[in-house]
Backbone as a ProteinNet text record, in pm:
[ID]
protein_1_A
[PRIMARY]
MLLRADVFAQGRTPRVDPALRRALTPQMQQLFAKYPRLARGRRIDPGDDRPLGGALVIDRAPDGDVRIGTIVRISSNAGLDALRAARADIGSVIPLPDGGSVVTARIPMLTLPSITTSSSVIRIDADHLIDVVNDSSVRAIGADLVRQRNGSTWSGTAGQGVIVGIYDTGIDYHHDDFIDGAGRTRLLGIWDQTATTTSGKTPPAGFSYGAYCSPADIQAGINGSTSSCPEIDTNGHGTHVTGSAAGDGSAVG
[TERTIARY]
-1356.4	-1475.2	-1521.6	-1536.1	-1553.4	-1773.6	-1831.2	-1971.6	-2065.4	-2038.9	-2075	-2206.2	-2369	-2403	-2381.5	-2340.4	-2275.3	-2185.8	-2094.5	-1984.8	-2080.6	-2218	-2255.7	-2378.9	-2340.6	-2477	-2459.7	-2553.5	-2516.7	-2436.4	-2365.9	-2304.6	-2184	-2126.1	-2018.7	-1951.8	-1759.2	-1725.6	-1628.4	-1669.2	-1566.7	-1467.7	-1466.1	-1391.5	-1264	-1132.7	-1065.9	-983.9	-972.6	-914.4	-709.5	-698.4	-544.6	-453.5	-451.5	-366	-340.7	-504.6	-475.1	-417.9	-473.5	-396.6	-208.7	-116.4	-17.1	42.6	-65.4	-22.8	-16.4	-109.2	-140.9	-25.3	61.3	144.1	244	314.3	356.1	477.8	555	679.7	665.5	526	491.1	436	378	269.4	415.8	518.5	642.6	704.8	713.2	757.8	638.6	522.9	436.4	447.6	421.9	404.7	596.1	720.5	772.7	818.8	763.8	791	657.5	567.4	415.4	397	509.7	524.4	582	566.3	609.1	517.8	406.9	291.2	245.1	342.9	337.5	288	249.1	158.1	202.3	165.9	199.5	65	72.4	-37.7	-115.6	-210.3	-289.3	-294.3	-289.9	-205.7	-279.5	-299.2	-418.4	-345.8	-446.2	-416.3	-420	-375.6	-386.6	-467.6	-493.1	-625.5	-684.8	-592.6	-649.1	-817.4	-898.8	-960.1	-932.9	-865.8	-789.7	-609.6	-562.8	-436.1	-453.1	-250.1	-198	-138.2	-171.3	-75.7	-193.7	-206	-258.6	-235.9	-375.8	-373.9	-344.9	-210	-184.6	-173.4	-193.1	-163.9	-117.8	-200	-109	-281.2	-304.6	-416.4	-370.6	-433.1	-383.3	-305.8	-352.1	-294.7	-163.3	-136.7	6.3	-38.2	-191.2	-232.3	-240.9	-121	-52.9	-200.1	-286.2	-432.6	-396.3	-511.8	-513.9	-671.5	-702.6	-834.2	-858	-1003.4	-1054.4	-1218.4	-1237.7	-1363.5	-1454.7	-1597.5	-1566.1	-1803.3	-1803.7	-1983.8	-1962.5	-2107.2	-2196.4	-2332.9	-2381.8	-2516.8	-2592.1	-2614.7	-2639.1	-2526.1	-2640.6	-2603.3	-2455	-2509.1	-2441.2	-2228.4	-2232.9	-2080.4	-2009.6	-2132.3	-2115.9	-2041.1	-2097.5	-2074.3	-1941.8	-1921.4	-1770.8	-1667.9	-1664.5	-1597.7	-1590.4	-1611.5	-1621.1	-1549.2	-1562.7	-1529	-1388.7	-1362.6	-1216	-1140.4	-1197.1	-1116.9	-1118.3	-1235.9	-1202.6	-1281.8	-1151	-1231.2	-1373.1	-1469.7	-1597.4	-1593	-1603.6	-1640.9	-1778.3	-1800.7	-1912.2	-1954.5	-2107.1	-2187.7	-2336.6	-2290.1	-2377.5	-2503.7	-2555.1	-2671.9	-2754.2	-2756	-2848.4	-2917	-2993.5	-3154	-3153.2	-3029.9	-3091.2	-3063.6	-3057.2	-3030.1	-2905.9	-2847	-2676.3	-2656.1	-2490.9	-2437.7	-2311.5	-2239.4	-2075.6	-2000.4	-1937.6	-1807.3	-1715.7	-1685.2	-1554.1	-1502.2	-1339.4	-1326.5	-1145.4	-1100.4	-955.7	-952.5	-912.8	-877.3	-755.1	-755.6	-595.3	-546.3	-440.9	-358.8	-390.6	-386.8	-374.3	-478.3	-612	-709.4	-834.9	-768.5	-832.1	-847.6	-811.4	-839.3	-972.8	-991.8	-1106.6	-1255.3	-1221.1	-1330	-1369.4	-1269.8	-1363.3	-1392	-1406.3	-1512.4	-1600	-1694.5	-1810.3	-1920.3	-2009.5	-2098.1	-2160.4	-2144.1	-2252.3	-2125.4	-1997.4	-1941.6	-1898	-1894.5	-1904.6	-1831.7	-1766.4	-1615.6	-1531.4	-1395.3	-1298.3	-1217	-1235	-1169	-1042	-899.1	-810.6	-844.8	-829	-860.2	-709.1	-692	-622	-648.8	-517.8	-462.2	-435.1	-512.4	-520.6	-390	-320.5	-263.8	-352.7	-317.1	-350.8	-265.2	-275.4	-162.6	-296.9	-206.4	-217.7	-206.4	-20.1	27.4	-46.6	-126.7	-182.2	-334.4	-354.8	-518.1	-395.8	-291.7	-237.3	-237.9	-155.9	-182.2	-294.4	-356.9	-498.1	-604.3	-607.1	-679.7	-569.1	-422.9	-356.8	-285.1	-250.4	-205.4	-68.5	1.9	108.7	159.5	54.1	104.7	146.4	79.4	40.2	186.6	237.7	311.1	403.8	528	646.4	670.6	762.8	819.4	999.1	1062.7	1224.8	1289.6	1322	1341.1	1222.3	1224.3	1109	1063.8	1088.3	1086.7	947.1	825.2	767.6	729.9	746.3	758.3	590.3	537.1	435.9	292.5	175.3	78.7	108.1	123.8	143.5	71.5	-21.1	-127.9	0.8	51.5	144	70.6	71	17.9	-185.2	-175	-262.5	-304	-390.7	-442.7	-587.8	-530	-631.2	-690.8	-804.6	-845.2	-887.9	-912.1	-977.8	-974.4	-1148.5	-1194.4	-1277.8	-1181.1	-1207.9	-1113.5	-1076.7	-1081.3	-947.7	-845.8	-720.8	-652.9	-512.4	-388.3	-248.5	-193.2	-47.8	-9.6	59.3	180.5	280.1	358.6	514.2	503.1	398.8	348.5	509.9	562.8	642.4	575.1	452.9	380	355.2	402	343.1	455	556.2	709.4	811.2	835.9	936.8	1106.7	1114.7	1256.8	1384.8	1315.7	1388.4	1373.1	1325	1273.7	1116.9	1131	1019	871.7	739.3	660.6	534.9	461.7	420.5	250.7	216.7	117.9	87.4	7.8	-40.1	-34.9	-133.1	-186.7	-324.2	-292.3	-389.7	-464.2	-666.7	-715.9	-788.2	-756.7	-845.3	-914.5	-1039.5	-1185.6	-1238.3	-1155	-1177.7	-1152.2	-1021.1	-900.7	-970.9	-925.5	-976.7	-845.2	-851.6	-780.3	-670	-708.6	-580.2	-421.5	-504.2	-350.3	-243.4	-311.9	-182.9	-194.9	-306.4	-318.5	-421.3	-438.8	-561	-595.2	-711.4	-822.5	-733.2	-780.1	-709.7	-791.2	-756.1	-835.9	-989.9	-1083	-1203.2	-1324.2	-1262.3	-1296.1	-1273.5	-1415.5	-1375.3	-1316.4	-1352.4	-1311	-1183.4	-1166.5	-1022.9	-866.9	-765.8	-691.4	-604.1	-520.6	-437	-313	-253.7	-101.6	-25.2	-6.2	71.3	118	253.1	360.9	465.2	457.8	628.8	596.9	460.8	411.8	443.3	397.7	421.2	540.5	625.5	779.5	822.7	799.6	884	853.2	705.5	634	720.7	782.3	840.7	956.8	1085.3	1139.1	1214.9	1072.5	1127.8	1032	1011.3	900.5	767.4	749.8	595.3	519.1	481.3	407.8	405.3	485.6	406.9	270.8	221.7	99.1	142.8	24.4	-35.8	-122.5	-169.5	-246.3	-212.3	-314.1	-257.2	-381.1	-430	-523.9	-537.5	-582.5	-693.7	-692.8	-795.5	-892.3	-786.6	-698.3	-645.7	-739.7	-840.5	-892.7	-905.4	-862.6	-817.9	-666.5	-529.8	-467.8	-431.4	-561	-545.5	-639.2	-713	-804.1	-682.9	-613.5	-525.3	-368.2	-315.5	-270.2	-278.8	-433.5	-489.6	-518.7	-544.6	-623.5	-495.3	-378.7	-236.9	-112.5	-85.6	19.2	63.6	270.1	364.6	429.9	385.1	434.3	556.9	636.5	714.3	757.9	652	627.4	669.2	596.6	627.3	761.6	846.4	989.3	1011.1
-1611.2	-1747.2	-1638.9	-1669.5	-1616.1	-1698.6	-1609.6	-1728.1	-1711	-1748	-1721.1	-1845.9	-1738.3	-1854	-1977.9	-1850.7	-2037.7	-2065.8	-2057.4	-2151.1	-2214.3	-2281.7	-2359.5	-2433.9	-2421.1	-2475	-2634.1	-2693.8	-2830	-2907.9	-3073	-3106.6	-3049.9	-2958	-2938.5	-2996.2	-2978.2	-3062.6	-2904.2	-2975.3	-2892.3	-2780	-2666.8	-2588.2	-2599.3	-2584	-2650.4	-2456.7	-2433.1	-2256	-2350	-2239.8	-2303.8	-2303.2	-2233.3	-2268.6	-2427.1	-2466.5	-2649.5	-2670.6	-2664.8	-2740.2	-2783.7	-2608.7	-2599.5	-2690	-2659.6	-2779.6	-2948	-2929.7	-3039.8	-3155.8	-3106.6	-3094.6	-3257.9	-3351.7	-3444.7	-3431.5	-3283.3	-3253.5	-3127.3	-3052.8	-2989	-3037.5	-3199.6	-3259.4	-3308.5	-3361.3	-3432.1	-3286.6	-3171.1	-3031	-2990.5	-3036.8	-3018.8	-3073.2	-3222	-3307.9	-3316.4	-3243.9	-3229	-3099.2	-2984.8	-2883	-2754.8	-2857.4	-2753.9	-2638.4	-2509.5	-2408.2	-2331.2	-2405.6	-2365.5	-2348.9	-2322.8	-2258	-2162.9	-2104.3	-1974	-1908	-1848.8	-1738.5	-1570.2	-1466.1	-1401.2	-1292.8	-1182.6	-1059.7	-1025	-1015	-1032.9	-825.1	-894.9	-804.5	-759.2	-584.4	-599.1	-665.3	-747	-819.9	-992.3	-1031.9	-1210.3	-1263.7	-1353.8	-1434.8	-1513.1	-1509.4	-1670.9	-1532.2	-1606.3	-1548.2	-1488.9	-1550.3	-1494.4	-1470.1	-1448	-1416.6	-1497	-1425.8	-1508.4	-1620.9	-1724.3	-1801.8	-1939.1	-2052.9	-2168.2	-2200.4	-2297.5	-2310.9	-2497.5	-2519.7	-2640.4	-2731.3	-2869.5	-2844	-3024.5	-3121.9	-3287.9	-3295.4	-3421.3	-3482.8	-3575.3	-3573.2	-3706.3	-3834.9	-3865.7	-3969.5	-3935.6	-3826.7	-3761.9	-3753.4	-3755.1	-3682.1	-3518.8	-3545.4	-3364.6	-3307.5	-3215	-3164.2	-3039.3	-2998.1	-2874.6	-2756.2	-2684.7	-2605.2	-2583.2	-2606.3	-2545.7	-2534.2	-2410.8	-2414	-2465.5	-2509.5	-2676.7	-2611.5	-2564.6	-2584	-2707.7	-2740.2	-2828.1	-2826	-2945.5	-2939.9	-2970.1	-3061	-3154.7	-3272.9	-3300.3	-3388.2	-3428	-3528.1	-3631.5	-3595.6	-3426.6	-3367.7	-3391.8	-3401.3	-3393.2	-3562.5	-3674.8	-3826.6	-3822	-3754.8	-3786.4	-3692.6	-3599.4	-3526.2	-3591	-3693.2	-3786.2	-3912.9	-3953.2	-4036.1	-4042.9	-3876.4	-3858.2	-3815.9	-3842.2	-3851.4	-3717.8	-3616.2	-3482	-3444.6	-3312.8	-3318.3	-3158.2	-3175	-3080.1	-2996.6	-2848.2	-2768.6	-2701.8	-2579.5	-2553.6	-2615.9	-2607.1	-2622.9	-2551.5	-2436.3	-2297	-2381	-2355.5	-2403.3	-2256.1	-2298.3	-2216.3	-2196.1	-2145.5	-2094.2	-2227.5	-2242.5	-2357.9	-2458.2	-2511.9	-2617.8	-2701.4	-2630.8	-2657.5	-2606.1	-2625	-2613	-2495.6	-2426.3	-2405.9	-2478.1	-2559.8	-2627.9	-2581.2	-2535.3	-2500.7	-2676.3	-2734.3	-2856.2	-2913.6	-2938.2	-2984.6	-3078.8	-3155.4	-3257.3	-3338.9	-3468.1	-3489.4	-3480.6	-3446.5	-3392.5	-3551.6	-3638.3	-3828.3	-3769	-3749.6	-3790.6	-3676.9	-3503.8	-3465.7	-3488.9	-3540.3	-3518.9	-3606.7	-3725.1	-3807.3	-3741.9	-3615.8	-3511.1	-3431.6	-3453.1	-3359.4	-3456.4	-3617	-3685.5	-3662.5	-3649.7	-3609.4	-3545.8	-3572.5	-3514.5	-3409.2	-3410	-3305	-3124.8	-3185.4	-3087.9	-2995.7	-2876.9	-2801	-2696.2	-2669.4	-2603.3	-2624.5	-2608.3	-2647.9	-2516.7	-2408.8	-2311.6	-2359.8	-2287.2	-2272.9	-2225.1	-2223.9	-2127.5	-2062.3	-1990.7	-1886.3	-1823.7	-1762.3	-1709.3	-1571.5	-1485.8	-1331.3	-1225.7	-1178.9	-1101.9	-939.3	-893.5	-768.6	-667.5	-621.6	-517.2	-392.2	-297.1	-185	-137.7	-168.3	-166.5	-196.3	-343.7	-355.8	-307.3	-222.5	-145	-28.7	17.6	149.5	149.5	29.9	-13.1	-6	-111.8	-146.7	-16.9	108.1	205.8	342.6	272.9	372.1	487.5	472.2	623.6	567.3	480	488.7	511.7	566.5	619.1	751.3	825.4	995.8	1034.2	943.5	954.5	808.7	882.6	783	839.9	728.7	752.3	714.7	763.6	711.5	757.2	646.6	676.7	685.9	820.5	898.9	1007.6	1044.6	1137.3	1098.6	1184.8	1132.3	1300.6	1199.9	1319.6	1302.4	1402.7	1409	1411	1376.4	1364	1284.4	1346.9	1309.2	1326.8	1459.5	1516.3	1631.1	1678.1	1829	1901.7	1960.5	2006.7	2013	1875.4	1888.2	1796.5	1852.3	1751.5	1677.6	1626.5	1473.8	1477.4	1467	1448.3	1337.6	1207	1119.3	1112.4	1078.9	1078.9	863	835	663.1	622.4	504	396.5	490.3	552.2	565.5	603.8	565.8	551	523.3	422.2	411.5	469.1	592.5	689.2	632.9	513.7	459	416.3	411.1	329.8	420.8	318.3	389.4	473	481.8	528.4	670.8	721	840	900.4	841.2	910.5	943	1033.3	1094.7	998.5	1012.1	1015.1	1064.7	1106.8	1145.4	1137.2	1081.3	1070.8	1117.5	1187.9	1292.4	1254.5	1261.8	1194.5	1296.3	1239.6	1345.5	1333	1366.2	1413	1608	1620.7	1745.6	1737.4	1617.9	1597	1490.4	1471.7	1354.8	1429.1	1382.5	1408.2	1286.4	1186.8	1106.1	1146.1	1109.3	1182.3	1089	965.9	884.1	862.9	936.2	979.9	1042.8	1034.3	1079.3	1163.1	1246.1	1333.7	1255	1115.5	1046	1036.3	1018.1	1081.8	1098.5	1239.7	1318.4	1408.5	1425.1	1525.2	1587.2	1718.1	1776.9	1803.6	1826.6	1824.6	1991.9	1970.8	2033	2192.1	2288.1	2444.7	2454.5	2517.9	2501.6	2372.4	2283.6	2168.5	2138.9	2012	1954.5	1873.8	1772.2	1657.8	1613.5	1464.9	1423.3	1426.5	1378.2	1445.6	1477.9	1567.3	1659.9	1623	1537.7	1559.8	1644.2	1726.5	1793.5	1730.2	1807.2	1712.4	1667.7	1815.3	1733.8	1617	1656.4	1517	1410.4	1382.7	1272.7	1249.1	1314.9	1326.4	1265.8	1287	1235.1	1128.3	1064	948.8	828	876	801.6	824.1	873.9	892	814.8	733.7	706.9	708.7	856.3	880	769.6	728	625.5	707	844	989.3	1084.5	1095.1	1202.6	1180.5	1130.6	1091.4	950.3	920.7	780.5	714	795	740.2	549	489.8	422	348	263.4	229	9.6	20.6	-91.1	-126.8	-106.3	-178.1	-232.7	-60	-108.6	-33.1	-60	38.4	188.1	252.9	420.4	415	302.6	282.4	270.9	191.9	106.4	220	334.5	375.1	526.8	540.8	676.1	620.8	540.8	468.9	447.2	435.9	382.1	604.9	653.4	817.6	851.6	841.4	1000	884.2	728.8	611.5	671.4	740.2	677.9	568.5	493.1	390.9	352.9	427.9	387.2	208.9	221.5	27.5	-74.4	-73.8	-149.9	-147.2	-27.9	-16.7	16.4
-95.9	-228.3	-279.2	-396.9	-469.5	-596.2	-523.5	-512.4	-663.3	-791.1	-864	-957.7	-911.5	-961.9	-1053.6	-1183.6	-1311.6	-1290.2	-1193.8	-1132.3	-1085	-1013.2	-902.7	-1008.1	-1165.8	-1224.8	-1199.4	-1226.1	-1151.6	-1284.8	-1290.6	-1395.3	-1445.2	-1398.5	-1436.7	-1346.1	-1384.9	-1285	-1215.3	-1023.7	-948.3	-991	-933	-968.7	-845.2	-886.9	-745.3	-773.5	-678.5	-638.1	-703.9	-771.2	-811.4	-709.7	-616.5	-492.6	-488.4	-454.3	-402.4	-495.3	-623.2	-779.5	-730.8	-694.1	-688.1	-617.8	-475.9	-332.5	-297.9	-424.4	-468.4	-589.6	-627.6	-693.8	-629.7	-669.4	-563.5	-517.1	-578.8	-524.4	-396.9	-394.6	-277.7	-187.8	-250.9	-82.7	-11.1	-93.8	3.8	84.5	-14.5	53.4	239.2	204.1	291.1	382.6	366.1	441	564.3	497.3	628.2	645.1	618	631.3	610.7	719.7	690.7	598.6	711.9	723.4	599.8	496.8	406.6	334.9	336.4	342.7	307.2	356.7	393.2	192	171.7	8.9	32	-62.4	-54.4	45	65.7	58.3	-32.3	-7.6	-99.7	-147.8	-342.7	-386.1	-524.5	-558.2	-651.9	-812.7	-849.8	-963.8	-920.7	-790.6	-758.7	-751.7	-851.9	-907.8	-800.3	-677.6	-565.7	-515.1	-451.8	-390.9	-267.5	-259.1	-56.9	-114	-49	-65.8	77	167.3	235.9	262.3	363.9	373.6	440.7	300.3	290.5	469.5	529.8	633.5	628.4	680.5	713.6	807.8	847.4	962.4	1025.7	1064.7	1066	1099.9	1093.9	1132.3	1278.8	1438.8	1501.4	1478.9	1345.2	1290.7	1207.1	1151.9	1109.5	967.8	935.8	768.5	783.8	691.9	648	605.2	647.5	578.8	549.4	455.2	375.5	391.4	466.6	494.7	396	373.2	294.2	236.7	186.5	174.8	31.4	87.7	-41.5	-42.8	-177.3	-203.4	-312.5	-185.9	-216.7	-293.4	-299.4	-360.2	-328.3	-207.8	-141.5	-64.4	89.9	181.8	99.6	8.3	-39.7	-25.9	-41.3	-77.3	60.6	158.8	337.6	334.6	265.8	278.8	199	76.2	8.3	123.2	136.6	235.2	397.6	397	521.3	450.7	339.8	323.3	307.7	239.8	223.4	435.1	489	598.1	698	572.7	647.5	801.7	818.8	964.1	930.2	934.8	884.3	1005.3	973.2	1105.5	995.4	1009.2	949.6	898.7	857	717	741.7	650.3	608.4	522.3	550.6	418.7	341.2	249.6	60.5	101.3	69.1	-22.7	-114.2	-231.7	-306	-229.5	-138	-83.6	-72.3	-79.4	-120.7	-10.1	21.2	171.7	102	227.2	230.2	332.5	291.8	458.7	414.6	581.8	578.7	628.9	556.2	623	608.8	703.5	676	597	518.7	381.7	385.9	406.6	408.2	301.3	252.2	87.3	0.3	63.9	-9	-23.4	32.1	6	-55.2	-68.4	-165.6	-326.6	-370.1	-567.6	-496.4	-462.8	-463.4	-467.6	-368.4	-356	-472.6	-554	-677.6	-746.6	-715.9	-849.8	-769.4	-734.5	-677.5	-704.6	-785.4	-853.3	-735.6	-619.2	-541.6	-511.9	-539.4	-506.8	-614.8	-601.7	-736	-673.1	-627.7	-580.1	-453.1	-472.5	-351.7	-327.3	-274.1	-271.8	-80.9	-155.3	24.8	78.8	196.5	316.4	342.4	371.5	408.4	498.3	586	694.4	572.7	697.6	611.6	702.4	737	797.7	755.7	890	900.8	901	795.4	691.6	675.5	627.9	560.7	419.1	372	271.1	164.2	190.2	49.1	4.8	103.2	1.1	20	54.8	-31.3	-196.4	-193.4	-372.5	-438.7	-336.3	-393.6	-471.4	-366	-479	-488.8	-542.8	-606.8	-607.4	-443	-361.5	-371.8	-386.7	-392.8	-576	-632.9	-730.9	-753.1	-644.2	-642.1	-522	-418.3	-306.7	-329.7	-302.1	-247	-166.5	-87.7	49.1	5.1	96.3	40.9	170.8	250.1	399.8	490.1	542	644.2	567.6	434.9	380.5	236.2	284.1	165.4	45	-57.4	-172.2	-246.3	-334.3	-371.5	-356.2	-359.5	-272.8	-178.5	-92	54.9	192	198.8	257.5	396	267.8	340.3	397.5	524.6	560.2	662.8	603.5	659.4	829.5	852.1	993.4	1017	1089.9	1071.2	1293.4	1291.5	1380.1	1389.2	1561.1	1508.2	1684.2	1677.7	1764.3	1811.6	1913.3	1908.1	2005.5	2052.7	2154.7	2200.9	2176.2	2205.3	2040.5	2164.1	2008	2134.8	2028.8	2088	2069.7	2097	2026.1	2026.4	2076.1	2101.7	1923.1	1876.1	1786.8	1597.9	1532.1	1499.9	1380.6	1328.2	1202.9	1274.2	1404.6	1463.4	1520.2	1435.4	1509.2	1365.8	1350.3	1243.6	1209.6	1093.4	1114	1219.1	1268.2	1410.4	1503.1	1565.3	1670.9	1707.4	1633.3	1676.9	1697	1727.6	1754.8	1632.1	1600.9	1517.3	1526.4	1675.3	1691.1	1791.2	1743.6	1754.9	1925.6	1979.7	2130	2139.6	2251.7	2288.4	2399.2	2399.1	2457.6	2542.7	2625.1	2632.7	2761.6	2663.9	2760	2831.3	2865	2991.1	3066.7	3097.3	3243.2	3288.3	3465	3554.5	3636.1	3697	3784.3	3780.7	3893.3	3920	3850.8	3676.5	3584.1	3602.4	3659.3	3780.4	3609.5	3520.7	3398.8	3372.4	3372.8	3340.4	3195.3	3243.1	3101.4	3004.5	2868.9	2758.6	2827.1	2805.7	2868.9	2771.4	2848	2808	2864.1	2913	2951.4	3103.8	3159.7	3297.5	3299	3200.2	3202.1	3060.7	3210.5	3037.2	3100.2	2983.5	3061.7	2925.1	2892.2	2777	2816.1	2719.6	2650.2	2557.5	2566.5	2510.2	2417.8	2259.1	2203.6	2294.7	2411.6	2493.1	2585.9	2640	2769.6	2661	2510.1	2430.5	2411.7	2377	2303.9	2462.3	2567.9	2657.8	2724	2672.6	2673.9	2552.5	2482.6	2365.5	2422.1	2527.9	2572.8	2674.2	2661.8	2797	3001.5	2988.2	3116.6	3088.6	3215.8	3254.4	3320	3336.9	3333.7	3273.5	3211	3146.9	3008.5	3018.1	2899.4	2928.9	2998.2	3026.2	2970.5	2831.4	2748.7	2689.6	2684.5	2621	2506.9	2395.7	2349.3	2382.1	2484.4	2505.2	2405.2	2273.4	2172.4	2118	2031.7	1901.9	1802.3	1821.9	1712.7	1669	1771.6	1775.8	1704.7	1703.6	1658.9	1522.2	1473.2	1344.5	1311.2	1350.6	1252.2	1205.2	1315.6	1312	1206.4	1210.8	1097	969.8	979.6	839.4	782	868.6	828.4	817.8	884	863.4	890.6	902.7	979.3	855	855.6	774.9	718.5	726.3	674.9	787.2	886.7	938.6	972.6	1038.6	1106.5	1027.6	848.5	741.1	649.2	761	647.1	527.1
[MASK]
+++++++++++++++++++++++++++++++++++++++++++++++++++++++++++++++++++++++++++++++++++++++++++++++++++++++++++++++++++++++++++++++++++++++++++++++++++++++++++++++++++++++++++++++++++++++++++++++++++++++++++++++++++++++++++++++++++++++++++++++++++++++++++++

């Protein structure tokens, strides 16, 4: 949600998210009423003019009304009264220094237009479900302008010859981003510093703690061995960071 002071000046007609305006056309309301999952939208892309990308939040109230998730900027509690009058299911109410609030609310599509007539409603944005993906950020920073992928082969400036070391929560070495087109691991080794000798692995040379998996150990694990490399990433953060720094994009095709 874009919160600009000039947008919230008193006396202006409420600004309505373009995604909501599209959703409220009679044709779209009929489709959403019958097929709520049609609210699926695009991912965040450079140049997207919506505050957030992703899917609109559509559900049904207990009485059967089709509702849409919104983030509403109000100038006073009168805005809350307008939401209640529209049979909105109000979630969070976050006070702002100027006396107004930001409100999350699921509003029936049929009563949403009435919200825009309240002088206390300054802005209405659509709530969106966001997919956790990195391919959009690659485009956003322009990396796709200097490198290209054809199948499993990269050309251009794609980090050839660079070795990246990650110190984090672990790694899912079965993840496609760390396996090349021939099914070989791209990892040069894994040192789990939390593992004990019960893992059946030994520390790397020169150290007395943890367990080290060589490329051969990792490859055996990829090929189906359950004991060659016991490394797991129970948190997921290490896998995410490694994918951001050195993933080859295989997992997204």
